[in-house]
Short mmCIF file of C-alpha atoms in Angstrom, two decimals:
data_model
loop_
_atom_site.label_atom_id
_atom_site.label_comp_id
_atom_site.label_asym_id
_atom_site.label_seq_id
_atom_site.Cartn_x
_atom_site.Cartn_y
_atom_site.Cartn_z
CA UNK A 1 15.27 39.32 -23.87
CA UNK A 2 11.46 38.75 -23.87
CA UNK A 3 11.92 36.76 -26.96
CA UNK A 4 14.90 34.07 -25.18
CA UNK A 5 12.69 34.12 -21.98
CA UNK A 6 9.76 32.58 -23.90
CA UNK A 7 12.37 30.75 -25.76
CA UNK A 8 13.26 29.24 -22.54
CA UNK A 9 10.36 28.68 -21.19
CA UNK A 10 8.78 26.00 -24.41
CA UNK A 11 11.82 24.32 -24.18
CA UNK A 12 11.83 23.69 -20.55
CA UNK A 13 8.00 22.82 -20.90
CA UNK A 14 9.32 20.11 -23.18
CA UNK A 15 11.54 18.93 -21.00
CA UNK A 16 9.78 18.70 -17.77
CA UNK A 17 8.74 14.99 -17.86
CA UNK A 18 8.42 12.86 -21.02
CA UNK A 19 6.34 10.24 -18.93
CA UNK A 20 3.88 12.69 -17.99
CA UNK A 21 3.36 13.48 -21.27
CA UNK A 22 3.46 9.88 -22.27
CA UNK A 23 0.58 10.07 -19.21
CA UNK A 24 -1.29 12.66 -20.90
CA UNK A 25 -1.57 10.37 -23.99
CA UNK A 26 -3.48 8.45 -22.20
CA UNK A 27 -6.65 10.61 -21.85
CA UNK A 28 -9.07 8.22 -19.85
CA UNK A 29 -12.09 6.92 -21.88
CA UNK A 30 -15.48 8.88 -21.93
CA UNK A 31 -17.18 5.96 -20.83
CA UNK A 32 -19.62 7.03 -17.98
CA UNK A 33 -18.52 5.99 -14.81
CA UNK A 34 -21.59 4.14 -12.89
CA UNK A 35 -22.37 4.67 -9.38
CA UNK A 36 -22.31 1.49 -7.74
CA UNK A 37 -22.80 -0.01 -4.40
CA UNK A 38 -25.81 2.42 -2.70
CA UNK A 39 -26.98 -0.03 -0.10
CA UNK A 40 -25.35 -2.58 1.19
CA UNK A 41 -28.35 -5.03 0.71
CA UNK A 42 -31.61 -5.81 -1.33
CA UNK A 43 -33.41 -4.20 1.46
CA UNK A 44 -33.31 -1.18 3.18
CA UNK A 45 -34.31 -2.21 6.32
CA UNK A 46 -38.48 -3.79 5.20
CA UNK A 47 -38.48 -2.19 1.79
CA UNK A 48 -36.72 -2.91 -1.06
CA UNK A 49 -33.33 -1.00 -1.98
CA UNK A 50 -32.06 -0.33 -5.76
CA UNK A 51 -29.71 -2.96 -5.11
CA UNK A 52 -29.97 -5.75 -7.30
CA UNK A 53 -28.16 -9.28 -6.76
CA UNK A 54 -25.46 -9.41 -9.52
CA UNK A 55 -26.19 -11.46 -12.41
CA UNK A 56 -25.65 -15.32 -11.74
CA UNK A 57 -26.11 -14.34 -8.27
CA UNK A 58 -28.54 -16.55 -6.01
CA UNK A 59 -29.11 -14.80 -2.56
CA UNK A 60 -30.77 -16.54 0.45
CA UNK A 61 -31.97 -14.48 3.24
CA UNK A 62 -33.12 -15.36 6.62
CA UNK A 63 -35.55 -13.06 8.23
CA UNK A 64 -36.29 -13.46 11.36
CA UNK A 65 -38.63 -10.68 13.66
CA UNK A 66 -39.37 -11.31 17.24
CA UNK A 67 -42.40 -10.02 19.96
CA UNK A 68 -42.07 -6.46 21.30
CA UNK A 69 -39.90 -4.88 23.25
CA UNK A 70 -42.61 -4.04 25.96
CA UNK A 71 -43.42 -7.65 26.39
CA UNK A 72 -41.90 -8.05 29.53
CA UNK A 73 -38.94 -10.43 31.14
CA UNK A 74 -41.67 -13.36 30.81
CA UNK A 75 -41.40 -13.24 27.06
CA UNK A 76 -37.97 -12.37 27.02
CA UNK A 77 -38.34 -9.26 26.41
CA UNK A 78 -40.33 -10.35 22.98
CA UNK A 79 -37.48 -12.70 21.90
CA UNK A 80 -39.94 -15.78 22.53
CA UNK A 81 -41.96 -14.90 20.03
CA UNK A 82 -40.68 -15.26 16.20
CA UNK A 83 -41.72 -14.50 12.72
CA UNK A 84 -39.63 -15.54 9.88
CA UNK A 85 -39.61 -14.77 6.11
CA UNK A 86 -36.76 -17.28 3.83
CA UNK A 87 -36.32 -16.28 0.40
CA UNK A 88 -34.35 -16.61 -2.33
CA UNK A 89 -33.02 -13.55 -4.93
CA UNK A 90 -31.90 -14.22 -8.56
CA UNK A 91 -30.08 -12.12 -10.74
CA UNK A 92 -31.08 -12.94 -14.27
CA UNK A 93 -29.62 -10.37 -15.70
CA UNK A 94 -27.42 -7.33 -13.69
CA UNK A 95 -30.43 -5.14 -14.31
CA UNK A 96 -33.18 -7.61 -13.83
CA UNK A 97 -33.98 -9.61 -10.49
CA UNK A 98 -36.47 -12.09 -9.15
CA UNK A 99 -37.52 -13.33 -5.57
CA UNK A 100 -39.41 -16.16 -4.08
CA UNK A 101 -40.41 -16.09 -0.11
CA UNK A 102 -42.89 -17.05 1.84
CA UNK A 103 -43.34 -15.73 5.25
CA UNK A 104 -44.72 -17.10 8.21
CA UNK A 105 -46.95 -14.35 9.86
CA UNK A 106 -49.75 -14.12 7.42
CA UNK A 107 -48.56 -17.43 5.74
CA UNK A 108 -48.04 -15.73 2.42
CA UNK A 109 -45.76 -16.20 -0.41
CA UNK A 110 -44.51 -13.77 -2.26
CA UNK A 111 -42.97 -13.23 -5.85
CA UNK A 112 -41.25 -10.53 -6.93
CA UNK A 113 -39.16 -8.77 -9.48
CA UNK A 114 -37.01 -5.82 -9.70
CA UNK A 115 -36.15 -3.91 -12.70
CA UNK A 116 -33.08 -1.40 -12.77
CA UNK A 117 -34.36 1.26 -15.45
CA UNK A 118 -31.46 3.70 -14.87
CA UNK A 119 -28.15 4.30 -13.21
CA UNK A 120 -26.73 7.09 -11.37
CA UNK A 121 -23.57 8.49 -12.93
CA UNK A 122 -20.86 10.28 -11.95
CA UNK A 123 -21.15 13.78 -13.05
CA UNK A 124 -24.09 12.50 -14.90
CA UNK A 125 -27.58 11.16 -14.15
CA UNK A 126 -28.48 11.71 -10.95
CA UNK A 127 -30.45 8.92 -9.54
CA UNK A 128 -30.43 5.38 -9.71
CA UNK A 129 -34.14 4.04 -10.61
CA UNK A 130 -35.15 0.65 -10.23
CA UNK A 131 -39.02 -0.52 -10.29
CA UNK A 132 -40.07 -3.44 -8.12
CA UNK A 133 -43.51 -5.28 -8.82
CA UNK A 134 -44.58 -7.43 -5.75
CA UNK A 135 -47.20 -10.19 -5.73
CA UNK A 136 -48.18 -11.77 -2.90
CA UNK A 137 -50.81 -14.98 -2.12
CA UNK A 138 -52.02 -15.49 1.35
CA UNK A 139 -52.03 -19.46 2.10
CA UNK A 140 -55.70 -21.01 2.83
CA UNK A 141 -56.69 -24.51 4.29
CA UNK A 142 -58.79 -27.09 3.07
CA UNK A 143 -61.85 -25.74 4.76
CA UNK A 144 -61.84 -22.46 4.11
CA UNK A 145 -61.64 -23.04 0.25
CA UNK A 146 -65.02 -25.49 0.71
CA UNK A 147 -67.00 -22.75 1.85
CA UNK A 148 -69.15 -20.89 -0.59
CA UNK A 149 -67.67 -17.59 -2.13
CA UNK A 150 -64.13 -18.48 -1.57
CA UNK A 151 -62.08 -17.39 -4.88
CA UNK A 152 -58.29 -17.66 -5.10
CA UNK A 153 -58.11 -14.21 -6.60
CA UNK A 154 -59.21 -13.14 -3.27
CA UNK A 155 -56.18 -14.42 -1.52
CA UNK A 156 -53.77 -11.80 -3.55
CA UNK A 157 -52.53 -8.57 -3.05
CA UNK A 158 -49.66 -6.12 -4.79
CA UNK A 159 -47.21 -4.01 -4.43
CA UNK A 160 -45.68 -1.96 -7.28
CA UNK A 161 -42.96 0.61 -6.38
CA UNK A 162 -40.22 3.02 -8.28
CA UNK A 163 -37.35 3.26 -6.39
CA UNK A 164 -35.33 6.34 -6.94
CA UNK A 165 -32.09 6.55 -4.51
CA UNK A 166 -29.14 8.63 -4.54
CA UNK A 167 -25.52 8.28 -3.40
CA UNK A 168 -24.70 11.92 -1.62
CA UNK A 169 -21.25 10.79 -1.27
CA UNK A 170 -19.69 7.82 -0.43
CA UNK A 171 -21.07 6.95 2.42
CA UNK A 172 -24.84 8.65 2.54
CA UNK A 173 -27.21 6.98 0.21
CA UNK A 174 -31.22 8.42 0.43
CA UNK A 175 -33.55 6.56 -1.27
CA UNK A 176 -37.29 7.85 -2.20
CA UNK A 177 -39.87 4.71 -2.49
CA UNK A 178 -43.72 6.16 -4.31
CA UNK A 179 -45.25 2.51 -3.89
CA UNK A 180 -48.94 1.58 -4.51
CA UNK A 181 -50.64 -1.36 -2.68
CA UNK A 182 -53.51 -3.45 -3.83
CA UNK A 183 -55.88 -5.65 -2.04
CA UNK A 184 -58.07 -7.30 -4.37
CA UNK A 185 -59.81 -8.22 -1.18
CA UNK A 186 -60.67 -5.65 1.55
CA UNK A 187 -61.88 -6.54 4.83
CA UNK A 188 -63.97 -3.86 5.49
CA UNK A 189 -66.28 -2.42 2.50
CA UNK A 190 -65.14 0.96 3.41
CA UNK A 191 -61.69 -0.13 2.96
CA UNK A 192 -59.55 1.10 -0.15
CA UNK A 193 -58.67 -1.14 -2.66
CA UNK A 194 -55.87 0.95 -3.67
CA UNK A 195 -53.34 2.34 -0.97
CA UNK A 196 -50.61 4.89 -1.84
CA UNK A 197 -47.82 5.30 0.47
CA UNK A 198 -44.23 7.00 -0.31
CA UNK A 199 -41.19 5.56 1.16
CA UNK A 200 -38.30 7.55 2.91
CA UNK A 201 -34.76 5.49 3.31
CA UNK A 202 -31.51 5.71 3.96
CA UNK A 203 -28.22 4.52 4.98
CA UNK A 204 -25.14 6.28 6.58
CA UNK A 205 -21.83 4.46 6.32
CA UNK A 206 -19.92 4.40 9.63
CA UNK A 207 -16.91 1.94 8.82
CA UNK A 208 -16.41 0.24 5.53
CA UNK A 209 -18.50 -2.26 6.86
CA UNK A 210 -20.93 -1.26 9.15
CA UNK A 211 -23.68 1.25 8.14
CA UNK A 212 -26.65 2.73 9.93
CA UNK A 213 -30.06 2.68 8.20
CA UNK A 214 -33.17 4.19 8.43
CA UNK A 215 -36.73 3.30 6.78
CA UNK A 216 -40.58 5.30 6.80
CA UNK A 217 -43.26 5.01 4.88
CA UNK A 218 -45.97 7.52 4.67
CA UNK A 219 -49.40 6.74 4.24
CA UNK A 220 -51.15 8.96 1.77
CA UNK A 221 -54.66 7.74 1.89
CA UNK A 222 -57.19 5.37 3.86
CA UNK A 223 -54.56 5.49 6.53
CA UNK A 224 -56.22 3.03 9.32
CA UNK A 225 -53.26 1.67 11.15
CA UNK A 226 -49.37 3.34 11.78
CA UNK A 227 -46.97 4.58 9.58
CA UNK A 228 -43.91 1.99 9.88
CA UNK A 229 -40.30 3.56 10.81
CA UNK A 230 -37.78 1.20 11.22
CA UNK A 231 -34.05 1.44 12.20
CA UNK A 232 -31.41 -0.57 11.75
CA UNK A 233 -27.71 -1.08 11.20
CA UNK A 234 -26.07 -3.38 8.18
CA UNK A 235 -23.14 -5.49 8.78
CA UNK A 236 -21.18 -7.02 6.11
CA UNK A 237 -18.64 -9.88 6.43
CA UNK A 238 -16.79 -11.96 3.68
CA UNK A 239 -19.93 -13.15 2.53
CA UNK A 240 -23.15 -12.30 4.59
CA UNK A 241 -24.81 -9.40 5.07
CA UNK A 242 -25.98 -9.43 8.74
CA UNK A 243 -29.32 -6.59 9.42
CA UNK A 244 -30.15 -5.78 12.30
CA UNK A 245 -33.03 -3.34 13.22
CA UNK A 246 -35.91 -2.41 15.23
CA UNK A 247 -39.14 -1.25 13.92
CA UNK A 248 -42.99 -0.68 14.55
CA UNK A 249 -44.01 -3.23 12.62
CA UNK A 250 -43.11 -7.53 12.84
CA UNK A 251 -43.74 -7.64 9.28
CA UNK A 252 -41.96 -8.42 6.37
CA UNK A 253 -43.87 -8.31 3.34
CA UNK A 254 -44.38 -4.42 1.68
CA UNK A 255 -48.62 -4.46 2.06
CA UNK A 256 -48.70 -5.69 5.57
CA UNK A 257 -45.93 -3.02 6.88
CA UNK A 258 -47.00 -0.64 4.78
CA UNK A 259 -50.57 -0.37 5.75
CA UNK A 260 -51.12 -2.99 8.97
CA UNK A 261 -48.66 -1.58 11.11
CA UNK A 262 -50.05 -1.29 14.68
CA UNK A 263 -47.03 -0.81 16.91
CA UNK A 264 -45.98 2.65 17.97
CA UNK A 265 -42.66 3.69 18.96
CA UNK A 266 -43.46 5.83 21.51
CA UNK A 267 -45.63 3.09 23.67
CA UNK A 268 -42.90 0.72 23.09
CA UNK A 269 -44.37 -1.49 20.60
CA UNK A 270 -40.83 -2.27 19.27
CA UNK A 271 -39.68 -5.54 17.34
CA UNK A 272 -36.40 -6.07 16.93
CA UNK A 273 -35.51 -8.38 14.10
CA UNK A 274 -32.68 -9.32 11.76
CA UNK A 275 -32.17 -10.23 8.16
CA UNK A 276 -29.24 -12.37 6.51
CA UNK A 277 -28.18 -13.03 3.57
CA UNK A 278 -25.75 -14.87 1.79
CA UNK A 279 -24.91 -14.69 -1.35
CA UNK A 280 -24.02 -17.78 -3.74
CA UNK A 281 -22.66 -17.31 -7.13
CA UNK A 282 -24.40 -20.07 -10.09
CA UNK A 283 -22.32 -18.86 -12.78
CA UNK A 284 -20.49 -15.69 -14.55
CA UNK B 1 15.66 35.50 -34.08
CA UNK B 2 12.19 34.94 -34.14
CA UNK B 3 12.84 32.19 -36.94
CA UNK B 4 15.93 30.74 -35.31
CA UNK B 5 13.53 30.29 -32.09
CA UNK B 6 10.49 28.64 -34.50
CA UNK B 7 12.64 26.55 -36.31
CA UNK B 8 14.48 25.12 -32.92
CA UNK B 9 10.92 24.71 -31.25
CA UNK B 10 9.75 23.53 -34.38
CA UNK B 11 12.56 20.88 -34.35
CA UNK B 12 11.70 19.90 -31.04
CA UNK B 13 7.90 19.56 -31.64
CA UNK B 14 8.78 17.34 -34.63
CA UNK B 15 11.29 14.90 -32.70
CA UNK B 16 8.62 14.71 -30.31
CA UNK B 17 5.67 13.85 -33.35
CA UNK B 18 8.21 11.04 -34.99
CA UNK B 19 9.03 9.45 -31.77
CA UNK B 20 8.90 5.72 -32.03
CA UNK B 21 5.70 5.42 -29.74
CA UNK B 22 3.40 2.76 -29.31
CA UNK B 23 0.07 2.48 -27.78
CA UNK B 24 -2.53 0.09 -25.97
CA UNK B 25 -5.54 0.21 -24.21
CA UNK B 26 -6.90 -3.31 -24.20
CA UNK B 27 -3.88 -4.32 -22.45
CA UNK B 28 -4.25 -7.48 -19.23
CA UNK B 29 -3.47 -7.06 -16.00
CA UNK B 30 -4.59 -9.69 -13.23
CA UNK B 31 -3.85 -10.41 -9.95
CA UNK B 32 -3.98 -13.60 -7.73
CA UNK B 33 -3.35 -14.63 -4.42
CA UNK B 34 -3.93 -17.74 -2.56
CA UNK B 35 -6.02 -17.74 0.54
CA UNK B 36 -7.25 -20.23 2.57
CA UNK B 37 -11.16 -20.41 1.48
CA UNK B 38 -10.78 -19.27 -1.79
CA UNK B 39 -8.22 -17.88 -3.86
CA UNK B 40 -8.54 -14.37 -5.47
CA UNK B 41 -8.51 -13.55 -9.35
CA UNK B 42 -9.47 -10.70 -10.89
CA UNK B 43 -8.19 -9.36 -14.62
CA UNK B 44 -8.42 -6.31 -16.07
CA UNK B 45 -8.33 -6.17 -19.92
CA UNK B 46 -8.96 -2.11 -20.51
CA UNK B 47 -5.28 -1.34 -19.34
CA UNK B 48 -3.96 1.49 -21.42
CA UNK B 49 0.18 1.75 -21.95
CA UNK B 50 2.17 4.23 -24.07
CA UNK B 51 6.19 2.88 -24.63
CA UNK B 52 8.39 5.65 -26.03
CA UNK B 53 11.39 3.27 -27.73
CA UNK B 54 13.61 6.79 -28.53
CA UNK B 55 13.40 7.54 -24.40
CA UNK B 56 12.62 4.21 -22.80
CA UNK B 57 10.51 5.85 -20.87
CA UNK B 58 7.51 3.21 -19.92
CA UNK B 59 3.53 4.01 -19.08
CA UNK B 60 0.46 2.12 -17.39
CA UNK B 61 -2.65 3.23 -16.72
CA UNK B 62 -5.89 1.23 -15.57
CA UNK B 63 -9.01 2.15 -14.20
CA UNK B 64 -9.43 -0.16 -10.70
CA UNK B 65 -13.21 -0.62 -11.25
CA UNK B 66 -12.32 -2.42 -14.79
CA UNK B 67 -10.68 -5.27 -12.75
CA UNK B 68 -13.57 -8.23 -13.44
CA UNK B 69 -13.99 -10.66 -10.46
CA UNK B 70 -15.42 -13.87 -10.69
CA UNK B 71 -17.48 -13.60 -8.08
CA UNK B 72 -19.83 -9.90 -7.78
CA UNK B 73 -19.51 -9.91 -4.16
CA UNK B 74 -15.76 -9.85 -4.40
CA UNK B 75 -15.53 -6.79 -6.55
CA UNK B 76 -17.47 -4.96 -4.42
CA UNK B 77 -15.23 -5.19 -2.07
CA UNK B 78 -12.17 -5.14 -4.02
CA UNK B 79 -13.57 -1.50 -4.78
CA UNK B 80 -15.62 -0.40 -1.77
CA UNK B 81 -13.61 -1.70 1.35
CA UNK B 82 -10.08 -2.27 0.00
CA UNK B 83 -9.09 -0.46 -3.22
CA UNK B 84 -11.99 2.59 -2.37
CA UNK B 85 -11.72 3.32 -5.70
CA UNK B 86 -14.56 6.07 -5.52
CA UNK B 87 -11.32 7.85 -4.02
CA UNK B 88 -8.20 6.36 -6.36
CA UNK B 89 -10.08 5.71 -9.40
CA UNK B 90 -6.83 5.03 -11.42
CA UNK B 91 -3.70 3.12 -10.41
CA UNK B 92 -0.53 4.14 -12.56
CA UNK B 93 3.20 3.45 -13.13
CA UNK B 94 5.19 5.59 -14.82
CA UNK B 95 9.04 4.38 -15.61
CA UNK B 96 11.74 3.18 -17.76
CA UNK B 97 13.23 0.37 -19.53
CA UNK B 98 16.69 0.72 -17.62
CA UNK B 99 18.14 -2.44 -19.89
CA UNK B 100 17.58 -4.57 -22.28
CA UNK B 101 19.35 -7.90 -23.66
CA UNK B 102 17.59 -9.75 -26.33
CA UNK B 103 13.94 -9.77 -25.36
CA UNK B 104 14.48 -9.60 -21.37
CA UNK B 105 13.73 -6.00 -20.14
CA UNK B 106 14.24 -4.36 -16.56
CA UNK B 107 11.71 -1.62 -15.82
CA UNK B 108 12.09 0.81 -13.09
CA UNK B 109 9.70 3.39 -12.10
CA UNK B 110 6.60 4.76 -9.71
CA UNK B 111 4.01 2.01 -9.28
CA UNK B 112 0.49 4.45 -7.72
CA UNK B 113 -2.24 1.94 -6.26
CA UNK B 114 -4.92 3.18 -3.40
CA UNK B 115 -3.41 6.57 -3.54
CA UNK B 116 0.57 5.53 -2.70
CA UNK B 117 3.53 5.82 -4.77
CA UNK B 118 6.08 3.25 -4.49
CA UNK B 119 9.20 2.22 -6.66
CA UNK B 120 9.51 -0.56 -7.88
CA UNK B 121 11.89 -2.74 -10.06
CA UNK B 122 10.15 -5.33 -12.55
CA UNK B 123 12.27 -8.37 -14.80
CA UNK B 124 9.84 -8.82 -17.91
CA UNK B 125 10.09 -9.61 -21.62
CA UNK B 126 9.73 -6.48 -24.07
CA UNK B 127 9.58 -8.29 -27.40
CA UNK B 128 9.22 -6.48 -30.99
CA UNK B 129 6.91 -8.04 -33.92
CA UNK B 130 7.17 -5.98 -36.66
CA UNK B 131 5.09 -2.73 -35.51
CA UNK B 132 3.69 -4.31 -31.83
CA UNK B 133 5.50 -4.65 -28.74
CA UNK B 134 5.13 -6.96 -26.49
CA UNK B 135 5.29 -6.12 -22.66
CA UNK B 136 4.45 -9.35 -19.96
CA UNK B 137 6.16 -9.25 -16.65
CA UNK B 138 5.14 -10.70 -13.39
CA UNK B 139 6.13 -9.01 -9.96
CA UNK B 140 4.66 -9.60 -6.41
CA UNK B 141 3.14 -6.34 -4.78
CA UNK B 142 2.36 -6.08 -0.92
CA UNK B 143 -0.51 -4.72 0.20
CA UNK B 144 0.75 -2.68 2.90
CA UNK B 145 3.19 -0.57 0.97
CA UNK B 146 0.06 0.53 -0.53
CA UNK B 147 -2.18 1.01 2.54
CA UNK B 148 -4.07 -1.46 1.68
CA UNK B 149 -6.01 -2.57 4.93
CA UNK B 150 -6.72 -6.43 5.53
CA UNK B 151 -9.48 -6.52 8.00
CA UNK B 152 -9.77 -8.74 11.03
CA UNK B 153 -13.48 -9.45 10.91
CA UNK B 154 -13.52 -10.93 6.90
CA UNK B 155 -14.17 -14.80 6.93
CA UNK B 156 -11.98 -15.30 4.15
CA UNK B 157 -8.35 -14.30 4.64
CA UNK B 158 -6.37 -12.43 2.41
CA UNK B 159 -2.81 -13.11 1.72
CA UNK B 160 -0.43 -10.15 2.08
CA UNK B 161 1.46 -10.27 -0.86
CA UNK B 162 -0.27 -10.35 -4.47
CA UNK B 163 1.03 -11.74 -7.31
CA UNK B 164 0.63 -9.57 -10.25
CA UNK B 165 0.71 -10.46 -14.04
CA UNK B 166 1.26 -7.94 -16.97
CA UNK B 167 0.46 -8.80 -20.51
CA UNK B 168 0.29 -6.35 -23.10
CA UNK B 169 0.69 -5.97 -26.67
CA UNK B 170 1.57 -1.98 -28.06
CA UNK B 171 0.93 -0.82 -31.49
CA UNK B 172 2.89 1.64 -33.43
CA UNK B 173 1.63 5.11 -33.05
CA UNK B 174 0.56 6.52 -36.10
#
C-alpha cells in the first residue's frame, strides 16, 4: 500500500505541469543584480548624491537660491534677491562623471568629477560608493590681480568626498558623505586650512515621482559658522528633475555651505531655492 | 513490485531526459510604441525560452531590467515608475503551440508582466533548421490589462497599446 502510495505520488509529481518544469529549466542567471536608481538626482539637496548621469548623458541644471525667508513683504519675502549656479554634467563613462559650473555668489567656477567605485547589490554588497573630487576657482578682476602678493593658487579651494549611500528599500535611500575641504587661502591666520565635515542625506519616496529629501553636514573641526540642514522635495517629470528646498545656507558650492553657512533655522534665516535639470542624451 | 515501480518511474524519467527540447537565453524581445514626442524602443536580448516539440508546451522568461533603452532616462522609468521591477523582476509566458501548418504556429498561454497574468493568443512562425528553432511573432499588449499606470503629469505621452516583437532562435538540448 505504502509502496503504490509513493508510486502515486512520483507519477503525479510528473504530471503536475510540464511548463513549470520547462520554467524550472530556466534557472535565472547568477549575474548580480545592481541596485539602481538611489536618488532621484546628482544632488541630494547641496551635496552631491551617488547618482551619476548615464553614460552619453549631458545634464544641465539651473540653480537658482533666493534671500531669506525673514526678509520681509518688501523683499518679497526674500524672492527679490537671487543666486544662481548653471552647470553642465557628463557621463563619460556609467561609472565616471564630470561637471562644469560657475556660480554667481562668490563668482566661482567649479570642476568636478565623480567616480562610482562600487555598487550596491541585491543580496550582496551593501552600499553604493562613489568618490567626488571638487575644485573650485574664485573669479578676480583686473585690479585685484595688479596688486602685490596676488597668486592664482590663492583663488582655489577643494572638496574631496566618499559617498557611501544605501537603498533601505525601495523608496528610503540614506546616504553618508565624510568630505574634506581645503582652502589654500584662509582669511584669518587662525583659520584651518583643512576642514572635515561628514554629511548626513536622505530621500523618502512618497509617489513614484515625488520624494522628500533631507541634507546636514556636520562640522568636525574649526567650526566658525553653522552647520547647513537643508530640506527639500524632488519632482520628476518626463524629462526634468524639478528640486525644491529650503535650507540655512544660499549656497551652492560644497566649501561655502559646508563651512560659511550663517543662517539659522530657528531665527528664520531660511532660503528657499530650486534646482533643475534636464537631461540630454549625446549618444549610446 | 519494487522493480515494476523503478522501472515505470524509470521509464518516465527517461521520456522526460530524451524529450525533443530546445533552449535559448540570448533570445530578442522589443517593444515600440509611437507617441507624440518621441517614440519608445527598448530590446531585450537576454530572453531565455525552453520549447518542448514532444508536448508543445512553449516557455519565456526575461528579466525586465535587461530591456536596453536608448535613452538612460527612459529606462529608469521603464523600471522605477512603470514596470517597478524592484517588485516583478521577471515577466513570463508559459503556453502551447495549439497548431501548426507549415512554418505558421498559434501559441496560447499565460503572458505575466508587472505582476498580472493574462491569456493571450499569438500568430507567429515556428520554423526548424536542422537542430534550432526558430520562434518570431509579433502581438500588441495593452498596458492596462497589466496595471500598468500611464501618468497624467509625464510630458511625453505614452500610447496605450504596445507593440511587441519576439525573435528567437532555440537550440537542441543536449
Amino acid at each position: 500500500m505504502k509502496k503504490l502510495m509513493i508510486f502515486t505520488l512520483l507519477v503525479s509529481s510528473f504530471f503536475t505541469n510540464a511548463q513549470d518544469n520547462l520554467l524550472n529549466m530556466l534557472a535565472g542567471d547568477n549575474e548580480p543584480i545592481y541596485v539602481s536608481y538611489l536618488f532621484k538626482g546628482t544632488k541630494v539637496v547641496n551635496g552631491q548624491s551617488v547618482e551619476l548621469p548615464a553614460k552619453g548623458v549631458l545634464q544641465f541644471n539651473i540653480q537658482h537660491r533666493f534671500g531669506t525667508l525673514n526678509s520681509g513683504l518688501y523683499n518679497l519675502y526674500g524672492l527679490d534677491f537671487s543666486q544662481v549656479r548653471l552647470s553642465f554634467d557628463y557621463g563619460i563613462k556609467d561609472w565616471l562623471a564630470v561637471s562644469i559650473g560657475r556660480s554667481s555668489s562668490l563668482k566661482t567656477i567649479d570642476a568636478n568629477s565623480k567616480i562610482r567605485i562600487k555598487r550596491q547589490v541585491k543580496d550582496g554588497f551593501p552600499f553604493t560608493i562613489v568618490a567626488n573630487s571638487a575644485v573650485y576657482l574664485k573669479q578676480w578682476q583686473y585690479d585685484e590681480a595688479q596688486k602685490e602678493g596676488f597668486l592664482l593658487t590663492n583663488q582655489l579651494s577643494y572638496a574631496n568626498q566618499i559617498l557611501l549611500a544605501r537603498k533601505i528599500n525601495r523608496n528610503l535611500t540614506l546616504q553618508l558623505s565624510p568630505t574634506m575641504v581645503h582652502y589654500n587661502l584662509v582669511e584669518i591666520k587662525d583659520n584651518a586650512n583643512d576642514k572635515y565635515a561628514i554629511g548626513f542625506g536622505g530621500r523618502q519616496k512618497l509617489t513614484n515621482r515625488i520624494s522628500v529629501n533631507a541634507e546636514y553636514f556636520y562640522q568636525l573641526n574649526d567650526k566658525r559658522n553653522n552647520n547647513v540642514l537643508s530640506l527639500g522635495f524632488d519632482i520628476q517629470t518626463g524629462g526634468h528633475v524639478f528640486q525644491l528646498h529650503l535650507s540655512n545656507s544660499p549656497a551652492m558650492i560644497d566649501p561655502e555651505f559646508i563651512t560659511q553657512t550663517t543662517g539659522e533655522w530657528l531665527k528664520g534665516d531660511i532660503y528657499f531655492g530650486f534646482n533643475i535639470s534636464r537631461v540630454f542624451t549625446l549618444n549610446k | 513490485m519494487v522493480r515494476l515501480i523503478t522501472s515505470i518511474v524509470f521509464l518516465f524519467s527517461t521520456t522526460q531526459l530524451f524529450a525533443q527540447q530546445y533552449l535559448a537565453n540570448n533570445g530578442e524581445i522589443s517593444f515600440f510604441s509611437e507617441a507624440p514626442m518621441e517614440d519608445i524602443y527598448a530590446v531585450n536580448k537576454e530572453v531565455s525560452a525552453v520549447y518542448d516539440a514532444k508536448t508543445n508546451d512553449l516557455v519565456f522568461q526575461l528579466e525586465i531590467n535587461d530591456f536596453v533603452f536608448p535613452k538612460s532616462l527612459m529606462q529608469e522609468h521603464f523600471n522605477e515608475n512603470y514596470l517597478e521591477s524592484d517588485i516583478y523582476p521577471k515577466s513570463i509566458f508559459s503556453g502551447k503551440v495549439i497548431s501548426q501548418d507549415g512554418k505558421n504556429a498559434i501559441v496560447e498561454g499565460d503572458l505575466t508582466i508587472h505582476g498580472k497574468t493574462n491569456k493571450i493568443k499569438v500568430e507567429g512562425i515556428l520554423q526548424q533548421e536542422k537542430k534550432v528553432i526558430n520562434i518570431s511573432a509579433e502581438f500588441i499588449v495593452k498596458l492596462e490589462d497589466y496595471d500598468i499606470k500611464i501618468p497624467t503629469i509625464v510630458m511625453y505621452k505614452i500610447a496605450e497599446e504596445i507593440e511587441v516583437k519576439v525573435n528567437i532562435g532555440l537550440k537542441e538540448r543536449k
